[in-house]
PDB file of C-alpha atoms in Angstrom:
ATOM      1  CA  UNK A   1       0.025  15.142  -7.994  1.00  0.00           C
ATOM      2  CA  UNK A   2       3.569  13.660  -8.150  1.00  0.00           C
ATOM      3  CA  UNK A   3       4.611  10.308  -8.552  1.00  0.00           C
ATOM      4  CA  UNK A   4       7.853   8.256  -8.658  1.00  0.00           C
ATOM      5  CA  UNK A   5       7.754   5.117 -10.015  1.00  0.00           C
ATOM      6  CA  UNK A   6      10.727   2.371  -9.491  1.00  0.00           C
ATOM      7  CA  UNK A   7      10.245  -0.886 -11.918  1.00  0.00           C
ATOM      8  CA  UNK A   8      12.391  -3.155 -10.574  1.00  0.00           C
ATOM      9  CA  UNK A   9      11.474  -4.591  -7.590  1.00  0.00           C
ATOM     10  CA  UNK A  10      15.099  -6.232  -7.187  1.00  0.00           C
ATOM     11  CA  UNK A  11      18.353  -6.712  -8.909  1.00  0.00           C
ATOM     12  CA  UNK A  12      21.738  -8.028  -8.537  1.00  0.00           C
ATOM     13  CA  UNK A  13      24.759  -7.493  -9.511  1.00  0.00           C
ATOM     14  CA  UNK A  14      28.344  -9.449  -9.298  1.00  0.00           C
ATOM     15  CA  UNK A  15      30.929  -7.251  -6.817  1.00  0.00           C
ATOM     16  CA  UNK A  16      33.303  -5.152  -8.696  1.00  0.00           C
ATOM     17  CA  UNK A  17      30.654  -4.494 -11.678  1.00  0.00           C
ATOM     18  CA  UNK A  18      27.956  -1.729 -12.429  1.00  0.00           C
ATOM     19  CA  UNK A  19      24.574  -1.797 -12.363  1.00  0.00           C
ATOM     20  CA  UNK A  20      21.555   0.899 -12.714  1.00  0.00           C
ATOM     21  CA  UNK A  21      18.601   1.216 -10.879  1.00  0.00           C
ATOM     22  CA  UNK A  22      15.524   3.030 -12.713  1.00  0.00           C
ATOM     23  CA  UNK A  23      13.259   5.518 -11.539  1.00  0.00           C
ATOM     24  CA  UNK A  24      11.211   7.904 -13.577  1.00  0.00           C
ATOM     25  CA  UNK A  25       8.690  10.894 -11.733  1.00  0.00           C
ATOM     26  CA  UNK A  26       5.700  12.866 -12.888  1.00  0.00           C
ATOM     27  CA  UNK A  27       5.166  16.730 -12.357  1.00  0.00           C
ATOM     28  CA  UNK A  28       4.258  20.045 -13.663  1.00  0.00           C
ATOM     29  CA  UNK A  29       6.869  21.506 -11.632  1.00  0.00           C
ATOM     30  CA  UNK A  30      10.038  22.530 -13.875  1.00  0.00           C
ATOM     31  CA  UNK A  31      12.302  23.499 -10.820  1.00  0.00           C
ATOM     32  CA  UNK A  32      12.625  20.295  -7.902  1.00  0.00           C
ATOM     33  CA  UNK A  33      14.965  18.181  -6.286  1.00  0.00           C
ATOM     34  CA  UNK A  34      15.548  14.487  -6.723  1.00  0.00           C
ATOM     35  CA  UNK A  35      17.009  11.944  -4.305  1.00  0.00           C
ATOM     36  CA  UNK A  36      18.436   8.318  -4.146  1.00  0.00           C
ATOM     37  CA  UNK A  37      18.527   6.814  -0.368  1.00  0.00           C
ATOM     38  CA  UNK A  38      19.748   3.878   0.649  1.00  0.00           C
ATOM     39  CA  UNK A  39      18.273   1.834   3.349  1.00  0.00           C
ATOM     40  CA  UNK A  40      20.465  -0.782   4.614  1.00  0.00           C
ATOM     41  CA  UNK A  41      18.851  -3.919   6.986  1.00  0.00           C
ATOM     42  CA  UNK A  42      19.650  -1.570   9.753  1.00  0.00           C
ATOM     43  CA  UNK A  43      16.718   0.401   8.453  1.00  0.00           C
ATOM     44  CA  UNK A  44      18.304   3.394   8.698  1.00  0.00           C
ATOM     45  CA  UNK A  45      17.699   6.188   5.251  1.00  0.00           C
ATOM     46  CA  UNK A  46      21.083   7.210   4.062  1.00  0.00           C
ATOM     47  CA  UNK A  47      21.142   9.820   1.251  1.00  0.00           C
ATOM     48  CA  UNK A  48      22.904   8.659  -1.648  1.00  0.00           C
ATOM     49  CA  UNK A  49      23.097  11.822  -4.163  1.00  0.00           C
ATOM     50  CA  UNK A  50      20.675  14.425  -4.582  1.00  0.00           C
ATOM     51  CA  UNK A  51      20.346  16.444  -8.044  1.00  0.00           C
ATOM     52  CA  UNK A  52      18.912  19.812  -8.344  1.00  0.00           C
ATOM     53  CA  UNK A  53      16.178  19.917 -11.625  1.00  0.00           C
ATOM     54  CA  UNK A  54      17.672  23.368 -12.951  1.00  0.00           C
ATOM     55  CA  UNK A  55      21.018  21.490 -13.004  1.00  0.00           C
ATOM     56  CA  UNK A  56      22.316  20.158 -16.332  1.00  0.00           C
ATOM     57  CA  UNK A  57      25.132  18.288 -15.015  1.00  0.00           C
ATOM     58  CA  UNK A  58      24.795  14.481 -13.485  1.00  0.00           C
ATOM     59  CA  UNK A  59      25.433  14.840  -9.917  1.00  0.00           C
ATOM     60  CA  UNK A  60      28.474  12.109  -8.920  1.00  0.00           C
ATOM     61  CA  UNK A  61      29.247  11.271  -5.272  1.00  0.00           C
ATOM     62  CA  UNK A  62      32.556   8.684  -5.903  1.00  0.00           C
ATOM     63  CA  UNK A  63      31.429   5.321  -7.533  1.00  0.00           C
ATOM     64  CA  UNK A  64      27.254   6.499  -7.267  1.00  0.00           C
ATOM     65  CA  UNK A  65      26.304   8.984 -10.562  1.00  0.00           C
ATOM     66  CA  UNK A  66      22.946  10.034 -11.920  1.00  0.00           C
ATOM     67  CA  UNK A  67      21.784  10.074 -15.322  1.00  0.00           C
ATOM     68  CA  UNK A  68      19.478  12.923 -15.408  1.00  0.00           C
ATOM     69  CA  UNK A  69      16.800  13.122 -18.080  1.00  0.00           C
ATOM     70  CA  UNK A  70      14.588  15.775 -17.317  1.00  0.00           C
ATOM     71  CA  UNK A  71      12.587  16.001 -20.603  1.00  0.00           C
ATOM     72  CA  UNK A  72      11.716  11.982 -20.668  1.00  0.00           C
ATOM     73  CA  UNK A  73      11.556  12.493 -16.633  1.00  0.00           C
ATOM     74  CA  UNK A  74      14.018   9.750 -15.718  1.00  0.00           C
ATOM     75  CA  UNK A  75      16.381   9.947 -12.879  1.00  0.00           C
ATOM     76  CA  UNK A  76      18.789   6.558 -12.734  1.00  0.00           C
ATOM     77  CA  UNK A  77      21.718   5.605 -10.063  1.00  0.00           C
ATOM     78  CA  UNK A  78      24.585   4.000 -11.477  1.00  0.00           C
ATOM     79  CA  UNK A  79      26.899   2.308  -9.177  1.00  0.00           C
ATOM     80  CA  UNK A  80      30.151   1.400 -10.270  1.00  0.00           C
ATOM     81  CA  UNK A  81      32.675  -1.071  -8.482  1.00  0.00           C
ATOM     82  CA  UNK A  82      29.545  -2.714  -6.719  1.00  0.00           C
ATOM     83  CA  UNK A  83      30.221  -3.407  -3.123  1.00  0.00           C
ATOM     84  CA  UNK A  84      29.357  -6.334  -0.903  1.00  0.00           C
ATOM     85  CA  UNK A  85      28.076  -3.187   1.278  1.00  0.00           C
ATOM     86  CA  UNK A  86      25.604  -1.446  -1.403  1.00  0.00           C
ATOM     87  CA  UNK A  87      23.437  -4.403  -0.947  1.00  0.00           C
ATOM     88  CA  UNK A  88      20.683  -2.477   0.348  1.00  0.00           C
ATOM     89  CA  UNK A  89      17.046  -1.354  -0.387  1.00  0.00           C
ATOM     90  CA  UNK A  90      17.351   2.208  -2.885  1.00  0.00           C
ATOM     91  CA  UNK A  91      14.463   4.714  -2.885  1.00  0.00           C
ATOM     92  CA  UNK A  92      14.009   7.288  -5.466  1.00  0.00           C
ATOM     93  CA  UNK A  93      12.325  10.211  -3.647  1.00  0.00           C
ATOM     94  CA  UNK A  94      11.341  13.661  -5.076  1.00  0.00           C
ATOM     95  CA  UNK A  95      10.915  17.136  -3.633  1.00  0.00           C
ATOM     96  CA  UNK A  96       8.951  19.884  -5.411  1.00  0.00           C
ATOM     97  CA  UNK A  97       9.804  23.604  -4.227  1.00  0.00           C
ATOM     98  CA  UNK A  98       5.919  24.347  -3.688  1.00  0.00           C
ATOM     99  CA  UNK A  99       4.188  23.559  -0.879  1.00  0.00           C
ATOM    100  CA  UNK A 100       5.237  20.860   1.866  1.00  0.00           C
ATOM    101  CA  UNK A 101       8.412  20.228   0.699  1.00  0.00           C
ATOM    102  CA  UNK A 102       7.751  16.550   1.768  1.00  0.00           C
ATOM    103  CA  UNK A 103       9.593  13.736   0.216  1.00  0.00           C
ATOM    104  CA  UNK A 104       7.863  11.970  -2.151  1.00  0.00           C
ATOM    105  CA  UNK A 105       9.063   8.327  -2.303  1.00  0.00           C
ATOM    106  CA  UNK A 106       9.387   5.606  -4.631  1.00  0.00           C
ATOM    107  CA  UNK A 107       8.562   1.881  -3.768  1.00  0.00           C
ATOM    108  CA  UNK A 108      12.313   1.000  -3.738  1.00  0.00           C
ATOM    109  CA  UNK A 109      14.540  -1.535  -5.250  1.00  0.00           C
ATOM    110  CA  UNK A 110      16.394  -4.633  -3.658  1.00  0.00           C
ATOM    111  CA  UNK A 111      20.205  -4.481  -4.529  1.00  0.00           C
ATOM    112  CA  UNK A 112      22.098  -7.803  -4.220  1.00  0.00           C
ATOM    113  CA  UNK A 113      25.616  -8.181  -4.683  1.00  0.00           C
ATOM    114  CA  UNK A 114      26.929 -11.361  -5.213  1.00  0.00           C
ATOM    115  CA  UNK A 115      30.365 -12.344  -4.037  1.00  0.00           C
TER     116      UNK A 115
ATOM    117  CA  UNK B   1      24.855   9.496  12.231  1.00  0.00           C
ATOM    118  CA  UNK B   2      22.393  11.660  11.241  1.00  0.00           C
ATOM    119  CA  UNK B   3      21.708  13.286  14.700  1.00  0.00           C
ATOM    120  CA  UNK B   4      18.169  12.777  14.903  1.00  0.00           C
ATOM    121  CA  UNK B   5      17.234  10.533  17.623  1.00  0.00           C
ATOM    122  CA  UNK B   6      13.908   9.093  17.991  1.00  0.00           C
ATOM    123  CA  UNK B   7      12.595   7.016  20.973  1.00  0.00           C
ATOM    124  CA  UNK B   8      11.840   3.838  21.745  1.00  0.00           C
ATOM    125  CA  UNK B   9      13.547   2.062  18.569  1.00  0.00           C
ATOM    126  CA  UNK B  10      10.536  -0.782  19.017  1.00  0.00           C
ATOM    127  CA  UNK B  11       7.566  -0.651  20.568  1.00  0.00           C
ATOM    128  CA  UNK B  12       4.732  -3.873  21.115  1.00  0.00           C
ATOM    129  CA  UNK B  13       1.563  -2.771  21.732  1.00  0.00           C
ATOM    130  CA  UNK B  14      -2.194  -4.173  21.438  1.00  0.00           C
ATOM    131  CA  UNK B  15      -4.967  -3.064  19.208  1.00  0.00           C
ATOM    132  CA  UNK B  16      -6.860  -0.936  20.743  1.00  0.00           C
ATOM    133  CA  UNK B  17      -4.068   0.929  22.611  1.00  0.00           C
ATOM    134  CA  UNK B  18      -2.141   4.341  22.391  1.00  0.00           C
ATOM    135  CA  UNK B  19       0.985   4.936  22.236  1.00  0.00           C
ATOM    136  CA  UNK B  20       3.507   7.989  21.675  1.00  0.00           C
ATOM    137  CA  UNK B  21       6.732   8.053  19.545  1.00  0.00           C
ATOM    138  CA  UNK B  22       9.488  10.969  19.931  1.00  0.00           C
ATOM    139  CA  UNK B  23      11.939  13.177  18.221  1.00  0.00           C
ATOM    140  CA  UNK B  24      14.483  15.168  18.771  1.00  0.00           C
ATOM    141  CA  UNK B  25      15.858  16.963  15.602  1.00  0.00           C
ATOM    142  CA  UNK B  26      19.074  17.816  14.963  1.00  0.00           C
ATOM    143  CA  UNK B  27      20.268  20.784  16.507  1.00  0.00           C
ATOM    144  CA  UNK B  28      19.337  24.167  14.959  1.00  0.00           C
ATOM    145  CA  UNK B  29      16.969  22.375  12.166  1.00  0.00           C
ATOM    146  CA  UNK B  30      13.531  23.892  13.020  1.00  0.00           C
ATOM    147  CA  UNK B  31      11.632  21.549  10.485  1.00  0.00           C
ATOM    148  CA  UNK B  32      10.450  17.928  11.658  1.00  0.00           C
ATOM    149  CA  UNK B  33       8.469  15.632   9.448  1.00  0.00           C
ATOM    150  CA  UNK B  34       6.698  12.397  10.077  1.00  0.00           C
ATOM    151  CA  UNK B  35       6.766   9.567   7.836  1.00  0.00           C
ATOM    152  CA  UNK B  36       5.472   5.581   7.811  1.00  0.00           C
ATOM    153  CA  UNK B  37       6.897   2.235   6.293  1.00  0.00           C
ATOM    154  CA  UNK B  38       5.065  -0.235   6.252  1.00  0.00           C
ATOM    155  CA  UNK B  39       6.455  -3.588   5.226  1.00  0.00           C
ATOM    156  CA  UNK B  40       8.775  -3.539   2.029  1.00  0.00           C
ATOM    157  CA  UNK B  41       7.009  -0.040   1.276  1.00  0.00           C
ATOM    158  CA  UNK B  42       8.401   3.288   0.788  1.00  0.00           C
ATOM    159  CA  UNK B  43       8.228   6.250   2.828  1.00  0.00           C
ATOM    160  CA  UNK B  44       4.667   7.919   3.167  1.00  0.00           C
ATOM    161  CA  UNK B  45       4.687  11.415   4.191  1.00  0.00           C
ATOM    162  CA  UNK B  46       2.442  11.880   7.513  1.00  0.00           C
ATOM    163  CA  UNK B  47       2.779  15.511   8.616  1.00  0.00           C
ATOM    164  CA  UNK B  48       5.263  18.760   8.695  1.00  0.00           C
ATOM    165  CA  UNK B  49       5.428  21.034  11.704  1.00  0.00           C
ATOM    166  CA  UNK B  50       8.220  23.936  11.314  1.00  0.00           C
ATOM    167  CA  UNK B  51       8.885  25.711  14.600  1.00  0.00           C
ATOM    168  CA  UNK B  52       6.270  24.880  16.401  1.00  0.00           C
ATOM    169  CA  UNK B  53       3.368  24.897  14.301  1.00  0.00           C
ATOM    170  CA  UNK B  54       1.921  22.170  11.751  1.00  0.00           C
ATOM    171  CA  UNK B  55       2.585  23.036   8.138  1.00  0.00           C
ATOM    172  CA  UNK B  56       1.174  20.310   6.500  1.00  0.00           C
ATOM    173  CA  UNK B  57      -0.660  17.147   6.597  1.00  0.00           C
ATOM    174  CA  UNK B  58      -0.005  13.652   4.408  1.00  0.00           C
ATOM    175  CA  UNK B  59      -1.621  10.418   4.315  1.00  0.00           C
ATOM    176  CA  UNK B  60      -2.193  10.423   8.069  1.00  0.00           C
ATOM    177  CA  UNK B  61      -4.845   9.295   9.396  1.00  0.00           C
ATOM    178  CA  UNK B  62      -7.495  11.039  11.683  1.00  0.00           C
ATOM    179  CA  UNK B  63      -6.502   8.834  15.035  1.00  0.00           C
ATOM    180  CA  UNK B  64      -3.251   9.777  14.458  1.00  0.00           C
ATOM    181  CA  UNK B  65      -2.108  13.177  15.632  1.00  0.00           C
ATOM    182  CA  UNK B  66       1.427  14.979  16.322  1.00  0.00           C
ATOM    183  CA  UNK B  67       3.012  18.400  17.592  1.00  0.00           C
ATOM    184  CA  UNK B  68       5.917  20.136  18.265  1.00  0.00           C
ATOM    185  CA  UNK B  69       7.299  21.510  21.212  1.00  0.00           C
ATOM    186  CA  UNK B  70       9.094  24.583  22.194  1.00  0.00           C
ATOM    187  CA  UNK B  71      12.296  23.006  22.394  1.00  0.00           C
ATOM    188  CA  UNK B  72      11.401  21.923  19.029  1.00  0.00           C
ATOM    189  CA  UNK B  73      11.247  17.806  19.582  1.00  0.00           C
ATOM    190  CA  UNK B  74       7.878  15.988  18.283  1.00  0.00           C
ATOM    191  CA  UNK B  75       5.405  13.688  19.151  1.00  0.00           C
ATOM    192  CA  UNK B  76       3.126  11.246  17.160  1.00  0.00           C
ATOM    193  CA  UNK B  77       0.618   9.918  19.049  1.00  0.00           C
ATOM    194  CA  UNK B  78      -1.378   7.031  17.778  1.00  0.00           C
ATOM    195  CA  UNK B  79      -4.690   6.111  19.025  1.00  0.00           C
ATOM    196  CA  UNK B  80      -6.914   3.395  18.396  1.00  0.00           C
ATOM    197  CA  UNK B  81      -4.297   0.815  17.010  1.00  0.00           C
ATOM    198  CA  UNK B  82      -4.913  -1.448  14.479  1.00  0.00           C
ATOM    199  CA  UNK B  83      -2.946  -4.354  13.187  1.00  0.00           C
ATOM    200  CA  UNK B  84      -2.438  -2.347   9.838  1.00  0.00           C
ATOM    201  CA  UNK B  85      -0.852   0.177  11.948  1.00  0.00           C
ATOM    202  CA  UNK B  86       2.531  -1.559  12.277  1.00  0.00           C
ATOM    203  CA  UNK B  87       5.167   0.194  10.530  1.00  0.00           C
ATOM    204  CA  UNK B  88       8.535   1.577  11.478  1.00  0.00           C
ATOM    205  CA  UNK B  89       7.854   5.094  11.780  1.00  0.00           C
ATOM    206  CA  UNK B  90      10.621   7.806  10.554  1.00  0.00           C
ATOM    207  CA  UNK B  91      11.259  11.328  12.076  1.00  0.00           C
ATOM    208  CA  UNK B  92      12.900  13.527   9.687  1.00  0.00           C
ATOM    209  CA  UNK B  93      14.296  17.021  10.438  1.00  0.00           C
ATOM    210  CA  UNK B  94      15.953  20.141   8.387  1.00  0.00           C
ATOM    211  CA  UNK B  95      16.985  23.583   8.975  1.00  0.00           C
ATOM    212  CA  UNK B  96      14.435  25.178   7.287  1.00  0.00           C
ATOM    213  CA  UNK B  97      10.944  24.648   5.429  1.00  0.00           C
ATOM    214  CA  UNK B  98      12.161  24.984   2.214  1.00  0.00           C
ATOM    215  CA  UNK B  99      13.273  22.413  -0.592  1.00  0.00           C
ATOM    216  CA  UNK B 100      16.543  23.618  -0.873  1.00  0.00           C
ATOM    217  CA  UNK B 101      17.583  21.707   2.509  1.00  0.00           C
ATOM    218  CA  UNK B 102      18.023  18.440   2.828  1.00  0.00           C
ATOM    219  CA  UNK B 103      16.332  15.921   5.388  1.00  0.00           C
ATOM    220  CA  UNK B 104      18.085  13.918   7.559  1.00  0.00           C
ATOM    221  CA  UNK B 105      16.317  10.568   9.270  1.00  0.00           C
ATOM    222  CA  UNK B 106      16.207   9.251  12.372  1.00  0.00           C
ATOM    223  CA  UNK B 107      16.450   5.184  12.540  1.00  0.00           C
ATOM    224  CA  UNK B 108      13.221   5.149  13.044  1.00  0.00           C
ATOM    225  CA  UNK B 109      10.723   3.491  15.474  1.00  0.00           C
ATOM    226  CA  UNK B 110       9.278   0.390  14.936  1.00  0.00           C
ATOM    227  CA  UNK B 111       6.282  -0.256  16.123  1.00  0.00           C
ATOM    228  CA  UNK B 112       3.974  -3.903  16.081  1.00  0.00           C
ATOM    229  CA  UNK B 113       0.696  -4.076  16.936  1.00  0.00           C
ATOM    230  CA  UNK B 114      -0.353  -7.369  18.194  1.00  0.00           C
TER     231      UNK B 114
END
């Protein structure tokens, strides 16, 4: 079965730097999808960047990029120019292209940004 | 937003007690998936329906049950309520069952059980 594993529970980071938020997966699927969301105290899942497995290139959505490391399994957000408004919860979530489709989320990570 | 809507945004309820949470997907998206948060917790899948009919089943739990309409909006009805059973509940939709579409979420319901 898959898994996605995120280590750090919480982080911070002073507005205006960068900071990188881990996640790493397990599967014996070579061709999937990965996902970061964001979940703001509204609640509400906003989709961050999305990489496709069969795709070499990091995906970049303006100051949010991917490092992409299929072979070691490793799918990090960078965020660049942190925001007062990136503080937020991040999940890692992965979707296989068998079966359900269904997301398969990580546990999340607690972005501060301090002012 | 995402165009999913999802009815009521809280709910208070007893243990015990049933209750019944809604979605409408966006238009055109056939797919609707059910998921749970519990506190501080990630999303667990619950269930799949495409069109009308249940394609798959998650972590959910036998007094928990769902379906899709005609007009293609859901329903998970929970039964039997326990305390452990208070989560904010996400709706999810997409055009089609297949991985290369993206979900989008509703905000959720959130429901307490008291």
């Amino acid at each position: 079965a898959q898994t996605v594993t995120q280590s750090q529970p919480e982080m911070s980071v002073q507005e205006a730097e960068t900071v990188t938020l881990s996640c790493t997966y397990d599967t014996s699927e070579s061709d999937y999808y990965l996902f970061w969301y964001k979940q703001p105290p509204s609640r509400q899942m906003i989709l961050v960047i999305r990489q496709e497995a069969y795709k070499q290139q990091n995906a970049t959505e303006n100051r949010f990029s991917v490092n992409f490391q299929k072979a070691a399994k490793s799918f990090s957000l960078k965020i660049s120019d942190s925001q007062l408004g990136d503080a937020a919860m991040y999940f890692c979530a992965y979707r296989g292209t068998s079966g359900t489709y269904k997301y398969i989320f990580g546990t999340g990570t607690r972005l501060k940004v301090l002012a | 937003d995402s165009g999913v809507t999802q009815t009521p945004k809280h709910l208070i309820t007893a243990t015990g007690q049933r209750v019944t949470l809604r979605c409408s997907p966006r238009s055109g998206d056939l797919s609707v998936y059910w998921y749970q948060q519990s506190l501080d917790q990630g999303l667990q899948f619950l269930i799949q329906y495409y069109n009308g009919e249940e394609r798959a089943k998650g972590n959910i739990l036998e007094r928990f049950s769902a379906q899709q309409f005609p007009d293609l909006h859901s329903e998970l009805n929970l039964s039997s309520l326990e305390l452990g059973d208070s989560a904010l509940y996400f709706c999810a939709s997409s055009v089609a069952s297949v991985p290369l579409y993206e979900q989008y979420f509703g905000p959720g319901t959130r429901l307490t059980v008291t």
